[in-house]
CSV table of C-alpha atoms and ligand atoms in Angstrom, one decimal:
chain,number,residue,atom,x,y,z
X,183,UNK,CA,42.7,58.3,86.3
X,184,UNK,CA,41.4,57.3,89.7
X,185,UNK,CA,38.1,59.2,89.6
X,186,UNK,CA,37.3,57.9,86.2
X,187,UNK,CA,37.7,54.4,87.4
X,188,UNK,CA,35.4,55.1,90.4
X,189,UNK,CA,32.8,56.6,88.0
X,190,UNK,CA,33.0,53.5,85.8
X,191,UNK,CA,31.6,51.3,88.6
X,192,UNK,CA,29.0,53.8,89.6
X,193,UNK,CA,25.6,53.5,88.1
X,194,UNK,CA,23.4,56.5,87.4
X,195,UNK,CA,19.8,56.0,88.8
X,196,UNK,CA,17.3,54.9,86.2
X,197,UNK,CA,13.6,55.6,85.4
X,198,UNK,CA,11.4,53.0,83.8
X,199,UNK,CA,9.4,54.6,81.0
X,200,UNK,CA,5.6,54.0,81.4
X,201,UNK,CA,4.7,53.0,77.9
X,202,UNK,CA,7.7,51.1,76.6
X,203,UNK,CA,9.1,49.7,79.9
X,204,UNK,CA,12.6,50.9,78.8
X,205,UNK,CA,15.0,52.0,81.6
X,206,UNK,CA,16.4,55.5,81.1
X,207,UNK,CA,19.4,56.7,83.1
X,208,UNK,CA,18.2,59.9,84.8
X,209,UNK,CA,21.3,62.0,83.9
X,210,UNK,CA,22.1,62.2,80.3
X,211,UNK,CA,24.8,63.8,78.2
X,212,UNK,CA,23.8,66.5,75.7
X,213,UNK,CA,25.5,66.9,72.3
X,214,UNK,CA,24.0,70.1,71.0
X,215,UNK,CA,27.2,72.1,70.6
X,216,UNK,CA,27.5,75.9,69.9
X,217,UNK,CA,29.6,77.2,68.3
X,218,UNK,CA,30.3,74.1,66.3
X,219,UNK,CA,33.5,72.2,67.1
X,220,UNK,CA,35.5,69.8,64.9
X,221,UNK,CA,33.9,66.3,64.7
X,222,UNK,CA,36.9,64.8,66.4
X,223,UNK,CA,36.4,67.0,69.5
X,224,UNK,CA,32.8,65.9,69.9
X,225,UNK,CA,33.8,62.2,69.4
X,226,UNK,CA,36.5,62.5,72.1
X,227,UNK,CA,34.2,64.3,74.5
X,228,UNK,CA,31.6,61.5,74.2
X,229,UNK,CA,34.3,58.8,74.6
X,230,UNK,CA,35.5,60.6,77.8
X,231,UNK,CA,31.9,60.8,79.0
X,232,UNK,CA,31.4,57.0,78.5
X,233,UNK,CA,34.7,56.4,80.4
X,234,UNK,CA,33.4,58.6,83.2
X,235,UNK,CA,30.2,56.7,83.5
X,236,UNK,CA,27.6,58.5,81.4
X,237,UNK,CA,25.3,56.0,79.7
X,238,UNK,CA,22.6,58.2,78.2
X,239,UNK,CA,23.3,60.4,75.2
X,240,UNK,CA,21.1,62.9,73.5
X,241,UNK,CA,21.4,64.0,69.9
X,242,UNK,CA,19.2,65.2,67.1
X,243,UNK,CA,19.4,65.2,63.3
X,244,UNK,CA,19.7,69.0,63.3
X,245,UNK,CA,22.6,69.0,65.8
X,246,UNK,CA,25.0,67.4,63.3
X,247,UNK,CA,26.4,65.2,66.0
X,248,UNK,CA,24.8,61.8,65.2
X,249,UNK,CA,27.7,60.6,63.2
X,250,UNK,CA,30.3,61.5,66.0
X,251,UNK,CA,28.1,59.8,68.6
X,252,UNK,CA,28.0,56.7,66.5
X,253,UNK,CA,31.8,56.7,66.1
X,254,UNK,CA,32.3,57.3,69.8
X,255,UNK,CA,30.0,54.3,70.6
X,256,UNK,CA,32.0,52.1,68.2
X,257,UNK,CA,35.2,53.4,69.7
X,258,UNK,CA,34.0,52.8,73.3
X,259,UNK,CA,33.2,49.2,72.4
X,260,UNK,CA,36.6,48.6,70.8
X,261,UNK,CA,38.4,50.2,73.7
X,262,UNK,CA,36.5,47.9,76.1
X,263,UNK,CA,34.8,50.8,77.9
X,264,UNK,CA,31.5,49.1,77.3
X,265,UNK,CA,30.7,45.6,76.1
X,266,UNK,CA,27.9,46.5,73.7
X,267,UNK,CA,25.6,49.2,72.5
X,268,UNK,CA,22.9,47.8,74.8
X,269,UNK,CA,24.6,49.4,77.7
X,270,UNK,CA,23.7,52.8,76.3
X,271,UNK,CA,20.5,54.8,76.1
X,272,UNK,CA,20.5,56.7,72.8
X,273,UNK,CA,18.0,59.5,71.9
X,274,UNK,CA,17.7,61.3,68.6
X,275,UNK,CA,15.0,63.7,67.2
X,276,UNK,CA,12.9,64.3,64.2
X,277,UNK,CA,13.6,67.6,62.6
X,278,UNK,CA,10.7,69.9,61.6
X,279,UNK,CA,11.2,69.5,57.9
X,280,UNK,CA,10.6,65.8,58.4
X,281,UNK,CA,7.6,66.5,60.5
X,282,UNK,CA,5.2,65.1,57.9
X,283,UNK,CA,3.7,61.7,58.2
X,284,UNK,CA,5.4,60.1,55.2
X,285,UNK,CA,8.8,61.6,56.0
X,286,UNK,CA,9.1,60.3,59.6
X,287,UNK,CA,10.3,56.7,58.8
X,288,UNK,CA,12.9,57.8,56.2
X,289,UNK,CA,14.2,60.4,58.7
X,290,UNK,CA,14.6,57.8,61.4
X,291,UNK,CA,16.4,55.6,58.9
X,292,UNK,CA,18.8,58.4,58.1
X,293,UNK,CA,19.5,59.0,61.8
X,294,UNK,CA,20.2,55.3,62.3
X,295,UNK,CA,22.5,55.4,59.3
X,296,UNK,CA,24.4,58.4,60.7
X,297,UNK,CA,24.7,56.6,64.1
X,298,UNK,CA,25.4,53.2,62.5
X,299,UNK,CA,22.9,51.7,64.9
X,300,UNK,CA,20.1,49.3,64.4
X,301,UNK,CA,17.7,51.0,66.8
X,302,UNK,CA,17.3,54.1,69.0
X,303,UNK,CA,16.2,53.9,72.6
X,304,UNK,CA,14.1,57.1,72.2
X,305,UNK,CA,12.9,59.0,69.2
X,306,UNK,CA,11.4,62.4,69.8
X,307,UNK,CA,9.5,65.0,67.8
X,308,UNK,CA,11.9,67.9,68.1
X,309,UNK,CA,9.3,70.8,68.0
X,310,UNK,CA,5.5,70.9,67.7
X,311,UNK,CA,5.7,72.6,64.3
X,312,UNK,CA,6.7,71.5,60.8
X,313,UNK,CA,8.6,73.3,58.1
X,314,UNK,CA,8.6,72.8,54.4
X,315,UNK,CA,10.1,69.4,53.5
X,316,UNK,CA,13.8,69.2,52.4
X,317,UNK,CA,15.0,72.2,54.4
X,318,UNK,CA,17.8,71.4,56.9
X,319,UNK,CA,19.5,74.8,57.0
X,320,UNK,CA,19.4,77.2,60.0
X,321,UNK,CA,18.2,79.7,60.7
X,322,UNK,CA,14.6,78.7,60.0
X,323,UNK,CA,12.9,81.0,57.5
X,324,UNK,CA,9.6,82.3,58.9
X,325,UNK,CA,7.8,81.7,55.5
X,326,UNK,CA,8.7,78.0,55.7
X,327,UNK,CA,6.8,77.4,59.0
X,328,UNK,CA,3.7,75.0,58.7
X,329,UNK,CA,1.3,73.5,61.2
X,330,UNK,CA,2.2,70.0,62.2
X,331,UNK,CA,-0.4,67.3,61.6
X,332,UNK,CA,0.0,65.6,64.9
X,333,UNK,CA,-2.3,62.7,63.8
X,334,UNK,CA,-0.2,61.5,60.9
X,335,UNK,CA,3.2,62.3,62.4
X,336,UNK,CA,2.4,60.6,65.7
X,337,UNK,CA,1.0,57.5,63.8
X,338,UNK,CA,4.3,57.3,62.0
X,339,UNK,CA,6.2,57.6,65.2
X,340,UNK,CA,4.2,54.7,66.6
X,341,UNK,CA,5.1,52.7,63.5
X,342,UNK,CA,8.8,53.4,64.2
X,343,UNK,CA,8.4,51.9,67.6
X,344,UNK,CA,6.3,48.9,66.3
X,345,UNK,CA,9.0,48.2,63.7
X,346,UNK,CA,11.6,48.0,66.5
X,347,UNK,CA,13.6,51.0,65.1
X,348,UNK,CA,13.2,52.8,68.4
X,349,UNK,CA,12.3,51.3,71.8
X,350,UNK,CA,10.3,54.4,72.9
X,351,UNK,CA,8.8,57.5,71.4
X,352,UNK,CA,8.1,61.0,72.7
X,353,UNK,CA,8.0,64.7,72.1
X,354,UNK,CA,9.9,67.9,72.9
X,355,UNK,CA,8.7,71.4,73.7
X,356,UNK,CA,5.0,70.4,74.0
X,357,UNK,CA,2.7,72.3,76.2
X,358,UNK,CA,0.0,70.6,78.4
X,359,UNK,CA,-2.5,71.4,75.7
X,360,UNK,CA,-0.5,69.9,72.9
X,361,UNK,CA,0.3,66.8,75.0
X,362,UNK,CA,-3.4,66.4,75.7
X,363,UNK,CA,-4.1,66.5,72.0
X,364,UNK,CA,-1.6,63.7,71.3
X,365,UNK,CA,-3.0,61.7,74.3
X,366,UNK,CA,-6.5,61.9,72.9
X,367,UNK,CA,-5.7,59.7,69.9
X,368,UNK,CA,-2.4,58.0,70.6
X,369,UNK,CA,-2.3,54.2,70.5
X,370,UNK,CA,1.2,54.4,72.1
X,371,UNK,CA,1.3,57.4,74.5
X,372,UNK,CA,4.5,59.5,74.5
X,373,UNK,CA,6.9,58.3,77.1
X,374,UNK,CA,8.8,61.6,77.4
X,375,UNK,CA,8.4,65.3,76.9
X,376,UNK,CA,11.8,67.0,76.6
X,377,UNK,CA,11.7,70.6,77.6
X,378,UNK,CA,13.7,73.5,79.1
X,379,UNK,CA,14.0,72.9,82.8
X,380,UNK,CA,16.1,74.6,85.4
X,381,UNK,CA,15.5,76.6,88.7
X,382,UNK,CA,14.5,79.7,86.8
X,383,UNK,CA,12.0,77.8,84.6
X,384,UNK,CA,10.7,75.0,86.8
X,385,UNK,CA,7.8,73.8,84.6
X,386,UNK,CA,5.6,73.3,87.7
X,387,UNK,CA,2.3,73.0,85.7
X,388,UNK,CA,3.8,70.8,82.9
X,389,UNK,CA,5.4,68.5,85.5
X,390,UNK,CA,2.1,67.9,87.2
X,391,UNK,CA,0.5,67.2,83.9
X,392,UNK,CA,3.2,64.8,82.9
X,393,UNK,CA,3.2,63.0,86.2
X,394,UNK,CA,-0.6,62.6,86.1
X,395,UNK,CA,-0.2,61.1,82.6
X,396,UNK,CA,2.8,58.8,83.0
X,397,UNK,CA,5.0,61.0,80.8
X,398,UNK,CA,8.6,61.6,82.0
X,399,UNK,CA,9.7,65.2,81.9
X,400,UNK,CA,13.2,65.3,80.6
X,401,UNK,CA,15.0,68.6,81.1
X,402,UNK,CA,17.3,70.4,78.7
X,403,UNK,CA,19.3,73.5,79.5
X,404,UNK,CA,19.5,72.6,83.2
X,405,UNK,CA,22.3,75.2,83.6
X,406,UNK,CA,20.6,77.7,81.3
X,407,UNK,CA,22.7,76.7,78.3
X,408,UNK,CA,25.1,79.6,78.8
X,409,UNK,CA,27.0,80.7,75.7
X,410,UNK,CA,24.4,79.4,73.2
X,411,UNK,CA,21.8,81.3,71.2
X,412,UNK,CA,19.1,79.4,73.0
X,413,UNK,CA,20.4,80.1,76.5
X,414,UNK,CA,21.8,82.7,78.9
X,415,UNK,CA,24.2,82.8,81.9
X,416,UNK,CA,21.3,83.9,84.2
X,417,UNK,CA,21.1,80.5,85.9
X,418,UNK,CA,24.8,80.1,86.6
X,419,UNK,CA,24.9,83.7,87.8
X,420,UNK,CA,21.8,83.6,89.9
X,421,UNK,CA,22.7,85.0,93.4
X,422,UNK,CA,20.5,82.7,95.4
X,423,UNK,CA,21.9,79.6,93.7
X,424,UNK,CA,25.4,80.9,94.2
X,425,UNK,CA,24.7,81.4,97.9
X,426,UNK,CA,23.3,77.9,98.3
X,427,UNK,CA,26.2,76.4,96.4
X,428,UNK,CA,28.8,78.3,98.5
X,429,UNK,CA,27.2,77.3,101.8
X,430,UNK,CA,27.0,73.7,100.7
X,431,UNK,CA,30.5,73.3,99.2
X,432,UNK,CA,29.0,72.5,95.8
X,433,UNK,CA,29.0,74.3,92.5
X,434,UNK,CA,25.9,76.1,91.1
X,435,UNK,CA,25.8,73.5,88.3
X,436,UNK,CA,25.6,70.7,90.9
X,437,UNK,CA,22.8,72.5,92.8
X,438,UNK,CA,20.9,72.9,89.5
X,439,UNK,CA,21.3,69.2,88.5
X,440,UNK,CA,20.6,67.9,92.0
X,441,UNK,CA,17.5,70.1,92.2
X,442,UNK,CA,16.2,68.8,88.8
X,443,UNK,CA,16.8,65.2,89.8
X,444,UNK,CA,15.0,65.7,93.1
X,445,UNK,CA,12.0,67.0,91.2
X,446,UNK,CA,11.7,63.6,89.5
X,447,UNK,CA,12.9,64.7,86.1
X,448,UNK,CA,15.5,63.2,83.9
X,449,UNK,CA,18.3,65.7,83.2
X,450,UNK,CA,20.4,66.3,80.1
X,451,UNK,CA,23.6,68.3,80.7
X,452,UNK,CA,26.2,69.3,78.1
X,453,UNK,CA,29.8,69.7,79.0
X,454,UNK,CA,32.8,68.9,76.8
X,455,UNK,CA,35.2,69.8,79.6
X,456,UNK,CA,36.5,66.7,81.5
X,457,UNK,CA,36.5,68.3,85.0
X,458,UNK,CA,33.0,69.7,84.5
X,459,UNK,CA,31.7,66.4,83.1
X,460,UNK,CA,33.0,64.7,86.3
X,461,UNK,CA,31.6,67.4,88.5
X,462,UNK,CA,28.1,67.0,86.9
X,463,UNK,CA,28.0,63.3,87.7
X,464,UNK,CA,28.7,64.0,91.4
X,465,UNK,CA,25.1,64.7,92.5
X,466,UNK,CA,23.8,61.4,93.7
X,467,UNK,CA,25.2,61.1,97.2
X,468,UNK,CA,23.8,64.2,98.9
X,469,UNK,CA,20.6,66.2,98.9
X,470,UNK,CA,19.1,69.6,99.2
X,471,UNK,CA,17.5,70.7,102.5
X,472,UNK,CA,13.9,71.8,102.9
X,473,UNK,CA,15.1,75.4,103.3
X,474,UNK,CA,17.3,75.2,100.2
X,475,UNK,CA,14.4,73.8,98.1
X,476,UNK,CA,12.1,76.5,99.4
X,477,UNK,CA,14.5,79.3,98.4
X,478,UNK,CA,14.9,77.7,94.9
X,479,UNK,CA,11.1,77.4,94.5
X,480,UNK,CA,10.7,81.1,95.3
X,481,UNK,CA,12.9,82.2,92.4
X,482,UNK,CA,11.1,84.3,89.8
X,483,UNK,CA,10.2,82.2,86.7
X,484,UNK,CA,10.6,82.9,83.0
X,485,UNK,CA,11.6,80.9,79.9
X,486,UNK,CA,15.2,81.2,78.6
X,487,UNK,CA,14.3,79.7,75.2
X,488,UNK,CA,11.1,81.5,74.2
X,489,UNK,CA,10.5,79.8,70.8
X,490,UNK,CA,10.3,83.2,69.0
X,491,UNK,CA,11.9,81.7,65.9
X,492,UNK,CA,8.8,79.5,65.5
X,493,UNK,CA,6.3,82.4,65.5
X,494,UNK,CA,5.3,84.3,62.4
X,495,UNK,CA,2.5,86.2,60.9
X,496,UNK,CA,2.4,83.7,58.1
X,497,UNK,CA,2.8,80.5,60.3
X,498,UNK,CA,0.5,78.5,62.6
X,499,UNK,CA,1.6,80.5,65.7
X,500,UNK,CA,1.6,84.3,65.5
X,501,UNK,CA,2.9,84.9,69.0
X,502,UNK,CA,5.0,83.2,71.7
X,503,UNK,CA,1.9,83.1,73.8
X,504,UNK,CA,0.2,81.0,71.1
X,505,UNK,CA,3.2,78.8,70.5
X,506,UNK,CA,3.3,77.8,74.2
X,507,UNK,CA,-0.6,77.8,74.6
X,508,UNK,CA,-0.3,80.6,77.2
X,509,UNK,CA,2.2,78.6,79.3
X,510,UNK,CA,4.8,81.4,79.5
K,1456,LIG,P1,31.5,73.4,78.7
K,1456,LIG,O1,31.0,72.4,77.6
K,1456,LIG,O2,32.6,74.2,78.4
K,1456,LIG,O3,31.6,72.8,80.1
K,1456,LIG,P2,23.3,73.3,79.6
K,1456,LIG,O4,23.6,71.9,80.0
K,1456,LIG,O5,22.3,74.0,80.5
K,1456,LIG,O6,22.9,73.3,78.1
K,1456,LIG,O7,24.6,74.2,79.7
K,1456,LIG,C1,25.7,73.9,78.9
K,1456,LIG,C2,26.7,75.0,79.1
K,1456,LIG,O8,27.1,75.0,80.5
K,1456,LIG,C3,27.9,74.7,78.3
K,1456,LIG,O9,28.4,76.0,77.8
K,1456,LIG,C4,28.9,74.1,79.2
K,1456,LIG,O10,30.2,74.5,78.9
K,1456,LIG,C5,28.5,74.7,80.6
K,1456,LIG,N1,28.7,73.8,81.7
K,1456,LIG,C6,28.5,72.5,81.8
K,1456,LIG,N2,28.8,72.0,83.0
K,1456,LIG,C7,29.2,73.1,83.7
K,1456,LIG,C8,29.6,73.2,85.1
K,1456,LIG,N3,29.7,72.2,85.9
K,1456,LIG,N4,30.0,74.4,85.5
K,1456,LIG,C9,29.9,75.5,84.7
K,1456,LIG,N5,29.5,75.4,83.4
K,1456,LIG,C10,29.2,74.2,82.9
């Protein structure tokens, strides 16, 4: 496969994380799959991604893909696609039911056991809310939602980094207000805030806050996560993006990924389709014009993933507004 060989020698640009000094490839491969596919399909897709040149992989304990990622890493080493695990950047996430100070370290050990790795590159708090311990089933039941004690959970995340079980730590889905809360007491500041990020939800305010505080904004759903319960096809079907893509001889997906990259973010894209995996890597040798950027920045903004499932009359956040601290 000629193009795969080309990709193997190509290196995705990296970002040095402020707190840990770790280098993160700025385009990563997502492994949240919906609907679920057989484990072998996930493993094969990841192996193909490694062959094509992806080096950054994002999983979470709740995705159920840690084990397959671990097997793919092992497979990639034995096939000689990479020499060692050190060539990869691996992220996993703390699920809400483990979002209790004393449960963080055991949860990370379980993730490492699933992945068959000695350390993660990045461990993230998945959502800024806890649920009752021991519950790993979806959907989340509203009556199980609990406020997260950021102090004890973040202290445990810091211990994970100090123990060398993860090189860096961070959060996901945090508003400016919640980040400021963590920053007010953190001994190790979060390196990353992973959030929804695409031309229709450009996170302008959060990006400015993250930039000012040395936190890298990492974008999920860069294409709008079409076909999943947490996404829609509105990004891929956006007329302005389609016009720009057509005029430029690119796909809408490439326009979205290039745009996110040009905003300084790190981008996570999921595709288990070989052609699309390849296409999504081909965004580093061209750029968007001033006029194209202006048109994209004028697009009306709204969240695709509104966090409604984390709101409840019984829980810490009664409304979507409260959950995002008004950043909607
Ligand atoms: P598939 O895995 O069949 O390629 P996001 O990264 O925003 O979460 O979006 C993921 C969704 O977008 C998946 O359904 C994926 O499907 C699809 N997708 C990924 N890359 C492309 C692409 N280049 N063009 C069109 N759809 C894509």
